[in-house]
Every structure is written in structure tokens, then in C-alpha cells.
Amino acid sequence: MILINENYAKLPSSYLFSEIAKRVKTYQDANPDKRVIRLGIGDVTQPLPPACIAAMHKAVDEMGSAATFRGYGPEQGYDFLREAIAANDYRARGADIDASEIFVSDGAKCDTANIQEIFGQKIKIAMPDPVYPVYVETNVMAGRTGRCRGGRYSGLVYLPCTAENNYVPDLPTEPVDLIYLCFPNNPTGSTATRKQLARWVEYARANKALILFDAAYEAFIRDPTIPHSIYEIEGARDVAIEFRSFSKTAGFTGTRCAFAVVPKSCVGYTRKGEAVSLHTLWNRRHTTKFNGVSYPIQRAAEAVYTLEGSQQIQATNDFYLGNARIIRETIAEHGYHLTGGVNGPYIWVRTNKDSLNFFDRVLQKAQVVITPGPGFGLCGKGYIRISAFNSRENVEEAMARLRKVL
Ligand code: MLT
């Protein structure tokens, strides 16, 4: 008899964004004449930067000639991309990261989901609330939690992120081993200061804990005082793994390229207390389970770091931040408390109403898709998330429709 992984029974029946897509499809099927505007899932709409397209075309041509054809590449990514990442994303910001510490992958979703495989079953996990559901659900699937009651899984240490702490979690009041942090934050759009990150690094160092730092939205930071990487904080390279993605940075949601940084000085421990390199473990996992991102896509990602490429992505991301400003202003006009949308593409709005009802009302009456806050955790109750990823025309139209509904 084939037994199933019964931990799956603890999960909601579908993943947040699949559930929303299902509801939107049902509405659209019943109302084919209505034009729905999607400000729900954070999916980019602007085309890839011309520098990336040119690099991808050239790489595709190389694949068409025996002299330049490439088969399997290194699982960890080609050196040309790993070197460009280490130099531009890290060393240029004073962070001591070597190309050999970069693992190129097909997405930060997959990386943040898979990383838990290299940790023990009995670890105590600190989970911000609200949070990107992938962090929670992959630990549920792996059996590190009990059941979900009242919106919270037993076994996790939740860190509430509320208006009171400016949506940046406080240190836990009980010992934890693994800490998920995401800045600029999904879903709240909040950012963490150097001082706040330094406290987390200090905590991790003092407690032999590890920080998983998701920096997928780093390219939207405009405030020069906000760190782009956890490795800008002294001592972080011994206690933190960082995740980045070209998805939101450069429009690669459909193209797929991302990376994880696992410094060689980062360690975990055996039950006997012996230190083990997490870089070695992740390299073992990655080489066994992953065969690399395709060559043309890695060449396209490399082009992000050219002068033209970096200017083009900056212009596109400024454009999305312009959308965010329009959304913020419209929502604020109606007296709602909101955060985000300044150094990140998401706006987190306190509606003080049932979030699912609010979602349904906005869909039915304005044909605009938003994300109900409780999909990100209990602290999302009464909130909604609005994404700034869309065309200017659609954002303006969506705001005009929302004005009539709010
Ligand atoms: C989101 O909307 O939260 C993101 O697009 C999800 C993701 O990046 O997987």
C-alpha cells in the first residue's frame, strides 16, 4: 500500500495564488464582457530589458553552431554569471561574497522552499506574520509543524509584524534556530534598517541560529540608508543565507533565473554539536537535484549587470514605483492606513473589514484583483495587499474604479 505524506493534510486545500486565480477565473467565466485588472500576484508586465534580449538572442545563436554549442552547464551556474553577481551585487556594496558562494537557480520561490531540506527536523523556526506562504507551507510539508488552528501552525514561533513595530519583527522571546526574514517585505512592503538587521545578526551569532534572508525585492530600494543585502551587516556571512531573483529585478518571472548565496563560513550543527558547512550541504543537494539554468537565460541575466542593462532595469523599476505612488495616493485619499510602495512594489492596506469579503467586493464591483491579507498569516486579518506590477493605464483605470467602491 502506497502511503502518502500526511503532512499535506495540514495545508489549506490550495496555494494562496492558485486559489485567487481560481476565484478570478470563476468570475471571468461568468462575466466574459468585464475587463479584469490584476493587482494580485506580483507578476511583472513590462518587457525584458533590451540588453537582456540581445544577450539571449546571441546565446541562442551560439547554441545553433557546433563550435559554440553547450550541453549541461555547471549546476551552480556559469562562472560568468556568478562573477557578475559577486562583483556587482556584493563586492560593490562592501559585502565580502565570492563567486563560488553563489548558486544560480530557476527561482527564489524554489530556493526558499527547498533550503529547509538541509536542516534537522526538530529545529525551532521563527516565522514572521504576515509572511510569504512558501516559507511556512514547505516546513509544514516537511513535518516540522503540528496542525493549523486559528490560522497558526503549532510548532512555529510566530513573529507578529504590525503597525506597532512598523512591520519589522521584534526578536523572539523564546530560543529559535532558524529565522525567515524578507526585506523589502512581501507582503507589507516594509524595509529594515541597518540597525534592525544588525540586531538579528547579533541574535543569530549569539544563539548559533541561521537567518534565511529573502532579498527578492532589493532592486526597489531607493532610500540610500537601507541595506540591500544582509551581508552589508558585519558578521552576517557566518549566520545568513540570502536569496535573490531576477524575476522582479529584471522582469524574469516567465524567464526564470535567481540565485542563493551560501557563504562558506556559514555552519549548521550535528546533534553532537559539531559544525558542518552549509555550503557543502547545499552544494550536495543542488548538484543532486538540479541541472542548472539554461545557457541563454544565464547570458540574459548577466546582461542585467552591463551599463545599459542596469539603466534599463532601473527605469522599469522606477516605473513600477510610480504605479505604487498612484496606488498609495488613491488609497490614502480614502483615509485607510497603509504601508509599503516606497522601497518595494507592494502596498499593504488596513481595511478593518473581512479581507475575503473585501476581495470579493472589489472583484465584483470594480473588476480589480487584490490579495486578501489573511493569505499571508493571521496578522493579515483586516488587511489587503495591492501589487504595483501592471501598466500605467491599468493602474490608473483600477484606481478610478476603486475610488467608486471604497
Ligand atoms: C507574490 O505575489 O507574492 C509573488 O509574486 C509570489 C512569488 O514571487 O512567488
XYZ file of C-alpha atoms and ligand atoms in Angstrom:
415
model
C 0.000 0.000 0.000
C 1.381 3.331 -1.008
C 1.248 5.685 1.952
C 1.065 9.429 1.486
C 2.861 12.234 3.265
C 0.074 13.065 5.703
C 1.616 16.438 6.492
C -0.061 17.640 3.307
C -3.413 17.208 5.058
C -2.430 20.069 7.375
C -2.258 22.538 4.469
C -5.088 24.668 3.112
C -6.582 22.905 0.069
C -4.792 25.187 -2.391
C -1.855 27.573 -2.545
C -2.813 31.232 -1.983
C -2.257 32.478 -5.516
C -3.804 29.363 -7.114
C -6.922 29.930 -5.009
C -7.112 33.565 -6.097
C -6.585 32.593 -9.758
C -9.436 30.075 -9.380
C -11.809 32.680 -7.949
C -10.887 35.182 -10.660
C -11.419 32.571 -13.386
C -14.854 31.694 -11.995
C -15.772 35.379 -12.023
C -14.356 35.946 -15.503
C -16.147 32.867 -16.927
C -19.456 34.154 -15.543
C -18.756 37.720 -16.744
C -16.861 37.424 -20.034
C -17.657 41.028 -21.007
C -15.912 42.520 -17.934
C -12.232 43.522 -18.129
C -10.461 42.329 -15.001
C -7.318 44.221 -13.880
C -4.854 42.128 -11.875
C -3.072 43.748 -8.959
C -2.979 40.462 -7.046
C 0.045 38.220 -7.623
C 3.253 40.192 -8.086
C 3.757 39.366 -11.735
C 5.668 41.814 -13.898
C 4.133 43.233 -17.083
C 6.915 45.299 -18.687
C 9.049 43.566 -21.354
C 12.534 42.242 -20.639
C 15.285 44.871 -20.872
C 16.651 45.181 -24.451
C 20.164 44.370 -23.145
C 18.873 41.001 -21.858
C 17.031 40.261 -25.089
C 20.161 40.979 -27.169
C 22.289 38.731 -24.927
C 19.680 35.967 -25.062
C 19.483 36.141 -28.895
C 23.255 35.924 -29.173
C 23.343 32.933 -26.823
C 20.594 31.177 -28.777
C 22.659 31.622 -31.959
C 25.667 30.111 -30.177
C 23.548 27.049 -29.405
C 22.945 26.654 -33.168
C 26.575 26.063 -34.066
C 28.673 23.014 -33.126
C 31.648 25.251 -32.337
C 29.789 27.241 -29.668
C 27.075 24.772 -28.617
C 26.821 23.974 -24.880
C 25.243 20.955 -23.247
C 24.926 20.576 -19.468
C 26.336 23.580 -17.696
C 27.653 23.644 -14.120
C 24.736 23.011 -11.731
C 25.786 26.033 -9.651
C 25.676 28.358 -12.667
C 28.233 29.566 -15.202
C 31.233 31.452 -13.827
C 30.438 34.496 -15.993
C 27.130 35.000 -14.141
C 28.402 34.073 -10.674
C 31.324 36.510 -11.079
C 28.995 39.304 -12.251
C 26.695 38.741 -9.264
C 29.517 38.641 -6.703
C 31.147 41.786 -8.119
C 28.034 43.921 -8.648
C 25.532 42.816 -6.034
C 28.020 42.221 -3.228
C 31.586 43.476 -3.515
C 30.349 46.814 -4.942
C 28.397 47.232 -1.673
C 31.310 46.235 0.514
C 29.970 42.713 1.135
C 32.621 40.022 1.118
C 30.987 37.368 -1.093
C 32.891 35.173 -3.532
C 31.517 33.882 -6.849
C 31.932 30.307 -5.592
C 29.359 31.065 -2.854
C 26.607 31.814 -5.415
C 24.179 29.094 -6.564
C 22.216 30.075 -9.677
C 18.715 28.596 -9.817
C 15.350 28.903 -11.536
C 13.632 30.936 -8.821
C 13.712 32.317 -5.297
C 10.394 30.559 -4.672
C 12.073 27.193 -5.297
C 15.203 28.141 -3.346
C 13.340 29.405 -0.276
C 11.128 26.309 -0.496
C 13.969 23.799 -0.902
C 16.528 25.163 1.539
C 14.739 23.643 4.555
C 15.791 20.177 3.329
C 19.298 20.681 4.717
C 18.108 21.362 8.279
C 17.107 18.985 11.053
C 13.516 18.045 11.796
C 13.495 19.282 15.359
C 14.637 22.869 14.831
C 12.647 25.809 16.205
C 11.610 28.112 13.396
C 10.824 31.817 13.754
C 8.268 32.889 11.195
C 7.186 36.487 10.656
C 3.431 37.004 10.361
C 2.328 38.046 7.738
C 4.760 36.140 5.529
C 5.281 34.732 2.019
C 3.327 31.454 2.416
C 6.046 29.326 0.799
C 8.257 29.541 3.908
C 5.512 28.178 6.152
C 3.994 25.613 3.833
C 7.270 23.924 2.884
C 8.019 23.381 6.569
C 4.515 22.012 7.044
C 5.071 19.591 4.162
C 8.368 18.528 5.729
C 6.605 17.696 9.004
C 8.137 20.411 11.186
C 4.775 21.681 12.439
C 1.601 20.421 14.014
C -1.858 21.267 12.754
C -3.128 24.712 11.892
C -5.558 26.106 14.462
C -6.991 29.601 14.264
C -4.640 30.488 11.424
C -1.427 29.331 13.099
C 0.547 26.078 12.948
C 1.662 24.652 16.249
C 5.420 24.236 16.488
C 6.308 27.531 14.775
C 7.363 30.641 16.684
C 5.401 33.462 15.078
C 6.807 36.985 14.975
C 3.917 39.459 14.515
C 4.616 42.337 12.118
C 2.128 45.056 12.836
C 1.704 48.830 12.603
C 3.108 48.982 16.171
C 6.532 47.619 15.160
C 6.412 49.227 11.704
C 6.025 45.736 10.200
C 9.564 44.725 11.226
C 9.525 41.760 13.639
C 10.942 42.007 17.142
C 13.430 39.402 18.370
C 11.752 36.194 19.620
C 11.056 35.785 23.298
C 11.962 32.081 23.174
C 15.062 30.476 21.587
C 14.884 29.756 17.847
C 17.289 28.095 15.417
C 16.086 29.273 12.016
C 14.754 32.738 11.187
C 12.999 33.766 7.977
C 13.343 37.450 7.093
C 12.286 39.196 3.884
C 13.201 42.815 3.096
C 11.868 44.791 1.286
C 8.995 42.775 2.606
C 6.426 40.688 0.830
C 3.575 41.348 1.623
C 3.892 44.559 3.676
C 6.461 46.453 1.587
C 8.308 47.399 4.789
C 12.095 47.701 4.940
C 14.590 47.040 7.729
C 17.275 49.492 8.775
C 20.927 48.570 9.186
C 20.456 48.709 12.977
C 17.451 46.353 12.878
C 19.293 43.831 10.702
C 22.371 44.102 12.921
C 20.247 43.040 15.929
C 19.128 39.930 14.050
C 22.687 39.084 13.036
C 23.806 39.548 16.631
C 20.947 37.294 17.794
C 21.864 34.592 15.278
C 25.542 34.715 16.229
C 24.779 34.521 19.946
C 22.343 31.612 19.536
C 24.059 29.556 16.789
C 20.958 30.266 14.712
C 20.677 30.887 10.980
C 18.896 33.677 9.089
C 17.268 32.969 5.724
C 17.198 36.412 4.139
C 14.915 36.828 1.140
C 16.006 39.921 -0.792
C 13.937 39.286 -3.933
C 12.693 42.899 -3.927
C 16.061 44.552 -3.315
C 16.033 46.393 -6.677
C 13.162 48.580 -5.471
C 15.112 50.161 -2.609
C 15.516 53.879 -3.250
C 16.398 55.075 0.258
C 20.230 55.062 0.316
C 20.346 54.246 4.040
C 18.577 50.887 3.654
C 20.847 47.850 3.204
C 20.311 45.834 0.013
C 21.914 42.705 1.392
C 22.193 41.102 4.823
C 25.924 40.782 4.095
C 26.280 44.548 4.388
C 25.985 43.817 8.119
C 29.202 42.803 9.823
C 29.320 39.151 10.837
C 26.319 38.167 8.681
C 28.266 35.921 6.356
C 28.684 33.392 9.205
C 24.964 33.210 10.028
C 22.884 34.048 6.944
C 21.870 32.630 3.590
C 20.495 35.167 1.106
C 18.048 34.689 -1.774
C 17.776 36.952 -4.793
C 15.850 36.764 -8.019
C 15.914 38.306 -11.479
C 12.089 37.900 -11.554
C 11.086 41.233 -10.090
C 14.511 42.890 -10.526
C 14.602 42.448 -14.298
C 11.241 41.043 -15.404
C 12.240 37.355 -15.410
C 9.046 35.899 -13.858
C 8.394 33.955 -17.058
C 12.064 33.538 -17.949
C 13.232 32.085 -14.617
C 16.575 32.908 -13.061
C 17.539 33.527 -9.455
C 20.308 32.708 -7.007
C 21.058 31.780 -3.426
C 24.190 32.883 -1.596
C 25.518 30.303 0.842
C 28.760 31.636 2.318
C 31.452 29.085 3.033
C 31.707 30.367 6.609
C 28.060 29.515 7.349
C 27.660 26.443 9.522
C 24.977 24.236 10.989
C 25.499 21.668 13.745
C 25.152 17.933 14.235
C 23.323 16.670 17.316
C 26.763 16.243 18.932
C 27.454 19.931 18.309
C 29.997 19.505 15.500
C 29.954 22.342 12.976
C 29.150 21.391 9.370
C 29.465 23.656 6.321
C 26.040 24.618 4.964
C 27.718 25.456 1.655
C 28.811 21.825 1.349
C 25.322 20.547 2.196
C 23.561 22.898 -0.227
C 26.081 22.092 -2.957
C 25.347 18.392 -2.396
C 21.605 18.968 -2.580
C 21.791 21.313 -5.569
C 24.042 19.057 -7.667
C 21.869 16.013 -6.966
C 18.512 17.647 -7.633
C 19.165 20.445 -10.129
C 20.784 20.564 -13.551
C 21.314 24.266 -13.980
C 19.546 27.200 -15.606
C 19.742 27.234 -19.406
C 22.711 28.979 -21.012
C 20.722 31.672 -22.933
C 18.863 32.643 -19.755
C 22.094 32.949 -17.759
C 23.541 35.149 -20.518
C 20.381 37.306 -20.342
C 20.795 37.571 -16.559
C 24.466 38.528 -16.953
C 23.367 41.442 -19.188
C 21.487 42.938 -16.204
C 24.928 43.979 -14.905
C 26.037 45.848 -18.035
C 25.707 49.633 -18.062
C 22.723 49.542 -20.444
C 21.126 46.638 -18.601
C 21.364 48.300 -15.202
C 19.963 51.569 -16.571
C 17.100 49.739 -18.256
C 16.077 47.801 -15.146
C 16.326 50.927 -13.017
C 13.937 52.712 -15.414
C 11.452 49.825 -15.365
C 11.524 49.535 -11.588
C 11.110 53.307 -11.228
C 8.079 52.943 -13.469
C 6.550 50.310 -11.131
C 7.341 52.539 -8.148
C 5.449 55.318 -9.994
C 2.472 52.937 -10.112
C 2.932 52.300 -6.400
C 2.789 56.039 -5.696
C -0.504 56.340 -7.603
C -1.945 53.405 -5.638
C -0.744 54.832 -2.317
C -2.224 58.246 -3.044
C -5.594 56.848 -4.100
C -5.897 54.590 -1.063
C -4.686 57.299 1.340
C -7.314 59.733 -0.039
C -9.915 57.409 1.416
C -8.401 57.523 4.874
C -7.001 53.983 5.024
C -3.816 53.230 6.966
C -1.235 51.839 4.538
C 2.448 50.996 4.299
C 4.909 49.947 1.575
C 5.081 51.040 -2.041
C 8.074 53.340 -1.486
C 11.048 50.952 -1.449
C 9.081 47.932 -2.618
C 6.325 47.091 -5.092
C 3.607 46.074 -2.606
C 1.167 48.271 -0.710
C -0.302 46.839 2.480
C -3.631 48.377 3.389
C -5.601 48.090 6.624
C -9.254 47.894 5.615
C -10.542 46.828 9.049
C -13.021 44.690 7.118
C -13.172 40.999 6.435
C -10.397 40.647 3.845
C -12.078 37.926 1.763
C -15.336 39.877 1.576
C -13.338 42.935 0.623
C -11.510 40.926 -2.072
C -14.837 39.645 -3.452
C -16.445 43.097 -3.362
C -13.538 44.712 -5.216
C -13.567 41.904 -7.794
C -17.351 42.005 -8.336
C -17.815 45.761 -8.247
C -14.547 47.077 -9.706
C -13.163 44.018 -11.526
C -9.833 44.581 -9.778
C -7.862 41.690 -8.269
C -6.054 42.305 -4.973
C -4.701 39.816 -2.432
C -6.543 39.229 0.860
C -4.156 39.700 3.795
C -5.036 36.511 5.740
C -3.457 34.519 2.891
C -0.143 35.653 4.405
C -0.986 34.827 8.016
C -3.166 35.689 10.971
C -1.748 39.233 11.241
C -3.034 39.852 7.708
C -6.593 39.782 9.035
C -8.320 43.024 8.038
C -5.605 43.848 5.504
C -5.225 43.565 1.733
C -2.118 43.665 -0.461
C -2.050 45.614 -3.733
C 0.709 44.969 -6.266
C 2.182 47.789 -8.363
C 3.123 45.444 -11.206
C 0.966 46.453 -14.147
C 0.805 49.021 -16.947
C 0.249 52.688 -16.030
C -3.012 52.643 -17.932
C -4.295 49.645 -15.982
C -3.212 51.057 -12.619
C -4.926 54.370 -13.340
C -8.051 52.590 -14.521
C -8.022 50.298 -11.466
C -7.694 53.281 -9.125
C -10.536 55.113 -10.879
C -12.719 52.034 -10.356
C -11.602 51.633 -6.716
C -12.489 55.264 -5.954
C -16.115 54.379 -6.707
C -16.065 51.307 -4.462
C -14.058 52.465 -1.435
C 3.707 37.384 -4.797
O 2.801 37.927 -5.405
O 3.739 37.300 -3.571
C 4.837 36.819 -5.591
O 4.679 37.099 -6.935
C 4.891 35.393 -5.417
C 6.168 34.830 -5.913
O 7.126 35.546 -6.205
O 6.200 33.609 -5.983
